[in-house]
Amino acid sequence: VQHSRKTSLSDIPFAADWEIPISELKLGPKIGQGAFGDVLRGTWQGTDVAVKRLQNNGSYSQAIVAIRHEVAVIMRLRHPNIILFMGACTVPPDICIVMEYAANGSLYGVLHNPNIGIDMATVVRWASEAARGMNYLHTRNPPIVHRDLKSVNLLVDGDWHIKVSDFGLAMTKQSSYAYSQVGTWGWMAPEVLESAPYDEKADVYSFGVVLWELITREEPFRGYHPMQIMRAIDRGERPAIPESCPHTYKQLVQDCWQKDPNGRPVFEEILGRLGAMSINLF
Ligand code: ADE
């Protein structure tokens, strides 16, 4: 195949060490959906795993480029609040990424399950854990910008700890396609919506939307069309923060949502402010 030389995973340094033979994987039911295929539950070496499997649509080149990119990013990441990459199957037609299984699914699913009670201490703890994962990404050299931070991409493990996941859109800061308009509408920073240059501060804006999701347990701009979201954000509108929200928390959300990316806090500062909130709760 002509594209195989250019897109082979073996072009990534160390990637061969991560190879998992497909015969070692037991695949189970579908638990999620990504841009290039499904996420399945499975087991590997006797332990639960999640398997992101590429769709068999006959043409692999685009999908292989995508997975190659994702593997190149996640193989470098080791942090308690980042979903753990375990390996990949890179031999067509079985192209997949094997990762840690998060037993409680996505934070989105948890927030939209009315049977799960979430108090303010839990909100601040989950926000802090997500911020720790994001701080780790932004302090890599070069920094990694996630570009699709939202509760759907924050997983909740069996001990109810948060893990940042889905690095399909992540980029290292010097990448050439830095200014493309990617992500999910309601979570996109103004500069991303305007297709202007952006950096890791776009993730801080999205984190503000996650803070808002944790408090409201709603979806930002639900029912709006993308153009309506763009116009609203351009006018300086933001999702409404409920009156019941503690003042310091509301202030943090608003700071993350500043139009000027340089006015937004970095995750180091966000962690300090969340830490102060957690002390004042007890
Ligand atoms: N959905 C997507 N990725 C997942 C994972 N690693 N664990 C559980 N659910 C998921």
mmCIF file of C-alpha atoms and ligand atoms in Angstrom:
data_model
loop_
_atom_site.group_PDB
_atom_site.id
_atom_site.type_symbol
_atom_site.label_atom_id
_atom_site.label_comp_id
_atom_site.label_asym_id
_atom_site.label_seq_id
_atom_site.Cartn_x
_atom_site.Cartn_y
_atom_site.Cartn_z
ATOM 1 C CA VAL A 1 0.000 0.000 0.000
ATOM 2 C CA GLN A 2 1.389 3.323 -1.050
ATOM 3 C CA HIS A 3 0.602 5.305 2.076
ATOM 4 C CA SER A 4 1.999 2.774 4.505
ATOM 5 C CA ARG A 5 5.530 4.153 4.556
ATOM 6 C CA LYS A 6 4.395 7.647 5.375
ATOM 7 C CA THR A 7 1.754 6.708 7.921
ATOM 8 C CA SER A 8 3.238 3.675 9.648
ATOM 9 C CA LEU A 9 3.208 3.773 13.431
ATOM 10 C CA SER A 10 6.756 2.478 13.365
ATOM 11 C CA ASP A 11 7.810 5.948 12.232
ATOM 12 C CA ILE A 12 7.113 7.156 15.772
ATOM 13 C CA PRO A 13 10.130 6.593 18.020
ATOM 14 C CA PHE A 14 9.413 3.822 20.579
ATOM 15 C CA ALA A 15 5.951 3.084 19.119
ATOM 16 C CA ALA A 16 6.926 -0.523 18.346
ATOM 17 C CA ASP A 17 7.343 -1.108 22.106
ATOM 18 C CA TRP A 18 3.662 -0.334 22.561
ATOM 19 C CA GLU A 19 2.392 -2.942 20.077
ATOM 20 C CA ILE A 20 -0.360 -5.222 21.426
ATOM 21 C CA PRO A 21 -1.234 -8.266 19.278
ATOM 22 C CA ILE A 22 -4.966 -8.172 18.503
ATOM 23 C CA SER A 23 -5.161 -11.818 19.652
ATOM 24 C CA GLU A 24 -4.461 -10.686 23.222
ATOM 25 C CA LEU A 25 -7.547 -8.443 23.290
ATOM 26 C CA LYS A 26 -11.023 -9.629 24.242
ATOM 27 C CA LEU A 27 -13.506 -7.102 22.907
ATOM 28 C CA GLY A 28 -16.869 -6.398 24.559
ATOM 29 C CA PRO A 29 -19.762 -3.972 24.059
ATOM 30 C CA LYS A 30 -19.556 -0.473 22.616
ATOM 31 C CA ILE A 31 -19.264 2.207 25.320
ATOM 32 C CA GLY A 32 -18.549 5.319 23.270
ATOM 33 C CA GLN A 33 -18.135 6.932 19.886
ATOM 34 C CA GLY A 34 -15.224 8.855 18.411
ATOM 35 C CA ALA A 35 -14.536 10.658 15.147
ATOM 36 C CA PHE A 36 -12.778 7.661 13.598
ATOM 37 C CA GLY A 37 -14.593 4.777 15.234
ATOM 38 C CA ASP A 38 -16.104 3.240 18.330
ATOM 39 C CA VAL A 39 -14.839 2.852 21.872
ATOM 40 C CA LEU A 40 -15.374 -0.705 23.104
ATOM 41 C CA ARG A 41 -15.060 -2.230 26.513
ATOM 42 C CA GLY A 42 -12.578 -5.091 26.610
ATOM 43 C CA THR A 43 -10.035 -7.028 28.601
ATOM 44 C CA TRP A 44 -6.300 -7.338 28.104
ATOM 45 C CA GLN A 45 -3.983 -9.402 30.284
ATOM 46 C CA GLY A 46 -6.931 -10.091 32.588
ATOM 47 C CA THR A 47 -7.715 -6.439 33.247
ATOM 48 C CA ASP A 48 -10.545 -4.179 32.071
ATOM 49 C CA VAL A 49 -9.543 -1.834 29.248
ATOM 50 C CA ALA A 50 -11.221 0.565 26.839
ATOM 51 C CA VAL A 51 -10.398 0.045 23.172
ATOM 52 C CA LYS A 52 -10.724 2.818 20.616
ATOM 53 C CA ARG A 53 -11.149 0.900 17.378
ATOM 54 C CA LEU A 54 -10.947 2.436 13.932
ATOM 55 C CA GLN A 55 -13.859 1.879 11.598
ATOM 56 C CA ASN A 56 -13.265 -0.620 8.848
ATOM 57 C CA ASN A 57 -14.427 1.510 5.963
ATOM 58 C CA GLY A 58 -11.988 0.190 3.421
ATOM 59 C CA SER A 59 -9.741 3.230 3.436
ATOM 60 C CA TYR A 60 -7.388 3.379 6.361
ATOM 61 C CA SER A 61 -4.986 6.137 5.441
ATOM 62 C CA GLN A 62 -6.877 8.997 7.117
ATOM 63 C CA ALA A 63 -7.636 6.892 10.172
ATOM 64 C CA ILE A 64 -4.057 5.697 10.475
ATOM 65 C CA VAL A 65 -2.792 9.267 10.314
ATOM 66 C CA ALA A 66 -5.269 10.162 13.070
ATOM 67 C CA ILE A 67 -4.346 7.261 15.343
ATOM 68 C CA ARG A 68 -0.652 7.744 14.684
ATOM 69 C CA HIS A 69 -1.040 11.328 15.818
ATOM 70 C CA GLU A 70 -2.968 10.350 18.948
ATOM 71 C CA VAL A 71 -0.460 7.638 19.895
ATOM 72 C CA ALA A 72 2.446 10.052 19.418
ATOM 73 C CA VAL A 73 0.802 12.365 21.966
ATOM 74 C CA ILE A 74 -0.511 9.921 24.576
ATOM 75 C CA MET A 75 2.514 7.625 24.721
ATOM 76 C CA ARG A 76 4.346 10.494 26.432
ATOM 77 C CA LEU A 77 1.704 11.115 29.109
ATOM 78 C CA ARG A 78 1.863 9.689 32.634
ATOM 79 C CA HIS A 79 -0.239 11.402 35.240
ATOM 80 C CA PRO A 80 -2.888 10.259 37.775
ATOM 81 C CA ASN A 81 -5.472 12.528 36.098
ATOM 82 C CA ILE A 82 -4.755 11.517 32.497
ATOM 83 C CA ILE A 83 -6.273 8.316 31.114
ATOM 84 C CA LEU A 84 -3.474 5.753 30.927
ATOM 85 C CA PHE A 85 -2.376 4.610 27.491
ATOM 86 C CA MET A 86 -1.539 0.888 27.492
ATOM 87 C CA GLY A 87 -0.688 0.186 23.887
ATOM 88 C CA ALA A 88 -1.968 -0.048 20.340
ATOM 89 C CA CYS A 89 -2.720 -2.595 17.629
ATOM 90 C CA THR A 90 -1.204 -1.170 14.489
ATOM 91 C CA VAL A 91 -1.503 -4.053 12.038
ATOM 92 C CA PRO A 92 -4.346 -3.468 9.529
ATOM 93 C CA PRO A 93 -7.215 -4.240 9.545
ATOM 94 C CA ASP A 94 -7.157 -4.145 13.357
ATOM 95 C CA ILE A 95 -6.160 -0.605 14.228
ATOM 96 C CA CYS A 96 -6.865 0.318 17.840
ATOM 97 C CA ILE A 97 -5.718 2.184 20.912
ATOM 98 C CA VAL A 98 -5.862 0.340 24.246
ATOM 99 C CA MET A 99 -6.301 2.420 27.393
ATOM 100 C CA GLU A 100 -7.317 2.339 31.020
ATOM 101 C CA TYR A 101 -11.019 1.642 31.547
ATOM 102 C CA ALA A 102 -12.895 4.252 33.564
ATOM 103 C CA ALA A 103 -15.678 2.309 35.282
ATOM 104 C CA ASN A 104 -18.010 5.263 35.902
ATOM 105 C CA GLY A 105 -17.958 6.500 32.315
ATOM 106 C CA SER A 106 -17.841 10.150 31.327
ATOM 107 C CA LEU A 107 -18.327 13.083 33.683
ATOM 108 C CA TYR A 108 -21.073 14.187 31.271
ATOM 109 C CA GLY A 109 -22.947 10.940 31.974
ATOM 110 C CA VAL A 110 -22.496 11.402 35.724
ATOM 111 C CA LEU A 111 -23.672 15.046 35.658
ATOM 112 C CA HIS A 112 -26.738 14.140 33.588
ATOM 113 C CA ASN A 113 -27.712 11.235 35.836
ATOM 114 C CA PRO A 114 -30.285 12.725 38.248
ATOM 115 C CA ASN A 115 -29.818 9.810 40.655
ATOM 116 C CA ILE A 116 -26.279 10.899 41.490
ATOM 117 C CA GLY A 117 -26.060 13.594 44.162
ATOM 118 C CA ILE A 118 -23.117 15.990 43.788
ATOM 119 C CA ASP A 119 -22.272 18.381 46.625
ATOM 120 C CA MET A 120 -20.020 21.451 46.394
ATOM 121 C CA ALA A 121 -17.053 19.607 47.920
ATOM 122 C CA THR A 122 -17.286 17.025 45.134
ATOM 123 C CA VAL A 123 -17.602 19.744 42.477
ATOM 124 C CA VAL A 124 -14.401 21.408 43.721
ATOM 125 C CA ARG A 125 -12.572 18.076 44.022
ATOM 126 C CA TRP A 126 -13.488 16.997 40.468
ATOM 127 C CA ALA A 127 -12.604 20.439 39.112
ATOM 128 C CA SER A 128 -9.224 20.246 40.862
ATOM 129 C CA GLU A 129 -8.503 16.800 39.467
ATOM 130 C CA ALA A 130 -9.363 17.889 35.914
ATOM 131 C CA ALA A 131 -7.205 21.008 36.423
ATOM 132 C CA ARG A 132 -4.265 18.854 37.589
ATOM 133 C CA GLY A 133 -4.478 16.785 34.409
ATOM 134 C CA MET A 134 -4.689 19.936 32.282
ATOM 135 C CA ASN A 135 -1.819 21.590 34.161
ATOM 136 C CA TYR A 136 0.288 18.525 33.375
ATOM 137 C CA LEU A 137 -0.510 18.859 29.640
ATOM 138 C CA HIS A 138 0.250 22.576 29.564
ATOM 139 C CA THR A 139 3.564 22.163 31.400
ATOM 140 C CA ARG A 140 4.970 19.568 28.962
ATOM 141 C CA ASN A 141 7.789 20.716 26.710
ATOM 142 C CA PRO A 142 6.446 21.673 24.228
ATOM 143 C CA PRO A 143 3.037 22.352 25.827
ATOM 144 C CA ILE A 144 0.125 20.153 24.733
ATOM 145 C CA VAL A 145 -3.178 21.896 23.954
ATOM 146 C CA HIS A 146 -6.115 19.499 24.331
ATOM 147 C CA ARG A 147 -8.527 21.515 22.129
ATOM 148 C CA ASP A 148 -11.657 19.511 23.002
ATOM 149 C CA LEU A 149 -11.980 19.822 26.767
ATOM 150 C CA LYS A 150 -15.571 19.114 27.882
ATOM 151 C CA SER A 151 -17.298 16.838 30.384
ATOM 152 C CA VAL A 152 -17.726 14.177 27.662
ATOM 153 C CA ASN A 153 -13.917 13.867 27.513
ATOM 154 C CA LEU A 154 -13.415 13.746 31.283
ATOM 155 C CA LEU A 155 -13.726 10.151 32.487
ATOM 156 C CA VAL A 156 -14.605 8.985 35.980
ATOM 157 C CA ASP A 157 -12.795 5.903 37.257
ATOM 158 C CA GLY A 158 -14.085 3.274 39.690
ATOM 159 C CA ASP A 159 -12.848 5.335 42.669
ATOM 160 C CA TRP A 160 -14.607 8.450 41.325
ATOM 161 C CA HIS A 161 -11.401 10.184 40.268
ATOM 162 C CA ILE A 162 -11.304 12.294 37.099
ATOM 163 C CA LYS A 163 -9.105 11.421 34.096
ATOM 164 C CA VAL A 164 -8.634 13.674 31.073
ATOM 165 C CA SER A 165 -9.082 11.654 27.894
ATOM 166 C CA ASP A 166 -9.437 11.798 24.112
ATOM 167 C CA PHE A 167 -6.311 13.273 22.620
ATOM 168 C CA GLY A 168 -7.591 12.932 19.073
ATOM 169 C CA LEU A 169 -7.492 16.706 18.583
ATOM 170 C CA ALA A 170 -4.597 17.467 20.920
ATOM 171 C CA MET A 171 -1.626 19.265 19.472
ATOM 172 C CA THR A 172 1.780 20.322 20.573
ATOM 173 C CA LYS A 173 2.087 24.072 20.577
ATOM 174 C CA GLN A 174 4.387 24.374 17.558
ATOM 175 C CA SER A 175 2.172 22.287 15.241
ATOM 176 C CA SER A 176 1.376 23.922 11.929
ATOM 177 C CA TYR A 177 -2.405 23.555 12.008
ATOM 178 C CA ALA A 178 -2.607 25.485 15.246
ATOM 179 C CA TYR A 179 -5.316 27.877 14.145
ATOM 180 C CA SER A 180 -7.946 25.521 12.783
ATOM 181 C CA GLN A 181 -11.430 25.837 14.235
ATOM 182 C CA VAL A 182 -11.794 22.542 16.086
ATOM 183 C CA GLY A 183 -13.528 21.398 19.249
ATOM 184 C CA THR A 184 -17.179 21.411 20.309
ATOM 185 C CA TRP A 185 -19.257 24.568 19.761
ATOM 186 C CA GLY A 186 -20.476 25.372 23.268
ATOM 187 C CA TRP A 187 -16.996 24.873 24.743
ATOM 188 C CA MET A 188 -14.980 26.848 22.164
ATOM 189 C CA ALA A 189 -13.141 30.022 23.168
ATOM 190 C CA PRO A 190 -14.000 33.254 21.296
ATOM 191 C CA GLU A 191 -10.645 33.243 19.472
ATOM 192 C CA VAL A 192 -11.236 29.657 18.304
ATOM 193 C CA LEU A 193 -14.729 30.573 17.053
ATOM 194 C CA GLU A 194 -13.208 33.522 15.178
ATOM 195 C CA SER A 195 -10.543 31.260 13.629
ATOM 196 C CA ALA A 196 -7.942 33.593 15.153
ATOM 197 C CA PRO A 197 -4.596 32.342 16.486
ATOM 198 C CA TYR A 198 -4.948 30.604 19.848
ATOM 199 C CA ASP A 199 -2.915 28.672 22.369
ATOM 200 C CA GLU A 200 -3.433 26.718 25.605
ATOM 201 C CA LYS A 201 -5.592 29.571 26.982
ATOM 202 C CA ALA A 202 -8.362 28.194 24.720
ATOM 203 C CA ASP A 203 -8.355 25.116 27.020
ATOM 204 C CA VAL A 204 -8.755 27.434 30.030
ATOM 205 C CA TYR A 205 -11.914 28.906 28.458
ATOM 206 C CA SER A 206 -13.254 25.352 27.891
ATOM 207 C CA PHE A 207 -12.364 24.501 31.489
ATOM 208 C CA GLY A 208 -14.574 27.428 32.546
ATOM 209 C CA VAL A 209 -17.436 25.761 30.668
ATOM 210 C CA VAL A 210 -16.676 22.493 32.522
ATOM 211 C CA LEU A 211 -16.826 24.438 35.833
ATOM 212 C CA TRP A 212 -20.208 25.753 34.686
ATOM 213 C CA GLU A 213 -21.354 22.215 33.752
ATOM 214 C CA LEU A 214 -20.379 20.947 37.215
ATOM 215 C CA ILE A 215 -22.617 23.560 38.867
ATOM 216 C CA THR A 216 -25.596 23.584 36.472
ATOM 217 C CA ARG A 217 -25.469 19.971 35.208
ATOM 218 C CA GLU A 218 -26.656 21.377 31.874
ATOM 219 C CA GLU A 219 -25.273 21.787 28.368
ATOM 220 C CA PRO A 220 -23.942 25.197 27.283
ATOM 221 C CA PHE A 221 -26.133 26.920 24.647
ATOM 222 C CA ARG A 222 -28.417 23.903 24.429
ATOM 223 C CA GLY A 223 -30.687 24.201 21.391
ATOM 224 C CA TYR A 224 -28.553 26.911 19.743
ATOM 225 C CA HIS A 225 -27.199 26.497 16.219
ATOM 226 C CA PRO A 226 -23.436 26.956 15.752
ATOM 227 C CA MET A 227 -24.001 30.373 14.126
ATOM 228 C CA GLN A 228 -26.134 31.496 17.090
ATOM 229 C CA ILE A 229 -23.380 30.409 19.489
ATOM 230 C CA MET A 230 -20.776 32.313 17.470
ATOM 231 C CA ARG A 231 -22.900 35.481 17.468
ATOM 232 C CA ALA A 232 -23.687 35.205 21.192
ATOM 233 C CA ILE A 233 -20.017 34.723 22.142
ATOM 234 C CA ASP A 234 -19.015 37.566 19.828
ATOM 235 C CA ARG A 235 -21.485 39.852 21.646
ATOM 236 C CA GLY A 236 -19.727 38.876 24.887
ATOM 237 C CA GLU A 237 -22.540 36.621 26.105
ATOM 238 C CA ARG A 238 -21.696 33.598 28.238
ATOM 239 C CA PRO A 239 -23.804 30.788 29.761
ATOM 240 C CA ALA A 240 -25.784 32.071 32.769
ATOM 241 C CA ILE A 241 -24.261 31.308 36.168
ATOM 242 C CA PRO A 242 -26.962 30.542 38.779
ATOM 243 C CA GLU A 243 -27.444 32.905 41.750
ATOM 244 C CA SER A 244 -26.784 30.031 44.145
ATOM 245 C CA CYS A 245 -23.206 29.654 42.888
ATOM 246 C CA PRO A 246 -20.574 30.583 45.523
ATOM 247 C CA HIS A 247 -18.929 33.933 44.740
ATOM 248 C CA THR A 248 -15.312 32.692 44.469
ATOM 249 C CA TYR A 249 -16.401 29.897 42.134
ATOM 250 C CA LYS A 250 -18.406 32.296 39.948
ATOM 251 C CA GLN A 251 -15.420 34.659 39.805
ATOM 252 C CA LEU A 252 -13.180 31.796 38.649
ATOM 253 C CA VAL A 253 -15.619 30.799 35.883
ATOM 254 C CA GLN A 254 -15.805 34.418 34.687
ATOM 255 C CA ASP A 255 -12.014 34.767 34.701
ATOM 256 C CA CYS A 256 -11.681 31.606 32.578
ATOM 257 C CA TRP A 257 -14.242 33.127 30.174
ATOM 258 C CA GLN A 258 -12.478 36.451 29.591
ATOM 259 C CA LYS A 259 -12.359 37.488 25.965
ATOM 260 C CA ASP A 260 -8.663 38.328 26.238
ATOM 261 C CA PRO A 261 -6.833 34.968 26.486
ATOM 262 C CA ASN A 262 -4.043 36.659 28.453
ATOM 263 C CA GLY A 263 -6.565 37.724 31.092
ATOM 264 C CA ARG A 264 -7.454 34.087 31.798
ATOM 265 C CA PRO A 265 -5.610 32.292 34.621
ATOM 266 C CA VAL A 266 -3.177 29.450 33.959
ATOM 267 C CA PHE A 267 -4.003 26.057 35.510
ATOM 268 C CA GLU A 268 -1.414 26.579 38.259
ATOM 269 C CA GLU A 269 -3.432 29.591 39.464
ATOM 270 C CA ILE A 270 -6.749 27.771 38.939
ATOM 271 C CA LEU A 271 -5.479 24.969 41.195
ATOM 272 C CA GLY A 272 -4.534 27.464 43.910
ATOM 273 C CA ARG A 273 -7.967 29.094 43.802
ATOM 274 C CA LEU A 274 -9.808 25.738 43.845
ATOM 275 C CA GLY A 275 -7.593 24.655 46.752
ATOM 276 C CA ALA A 276 -8.598 27.777 48.710
ATOM 277 C CA MET A 277 -12.270 27.013 48.004
ATOM 278 C CA SER A 278 -11.955 23.446 49.271
ATOM 279 C CA ILE A 279 -10.433 24.692 52.550
ATOM 280 C CA ASN A 280 -13.256 27.196 53.052
ATOM 281 C CA LEU A 281 -15.852 24.459 52.552
ATOM 282 C CA PHE A 282 -14.749 22.589 55.681
HETATM 283 N N1 ADE B 1 -15.443 6.036 27.012
HETATM 284 C C1 ADE B 1 -14.463 6.471 26.230
HETATM 285 N N2 ADE B 1 -13.276 6.105 26.723
HETATM 286 C C2 ADE B 1 -13.525 5.389 27.852
HETATM 287 C C3 ADE B 1 -12.711 4.758 28.823
HETATM 288 N N3 ADE B 1 -11.384 4.793 28.741
HETATM 289 N N4 ADE B 1 -13.314 4.159 29.866
HETATM 290 C C4 ADE B 1 -14.655 4.163 29.959
HETATM 291 N N5 ADE B 1 -15.465 4.743 29.087
HETATM 292 C C5 ADE B 1 -14.907 5.351 28.031
#
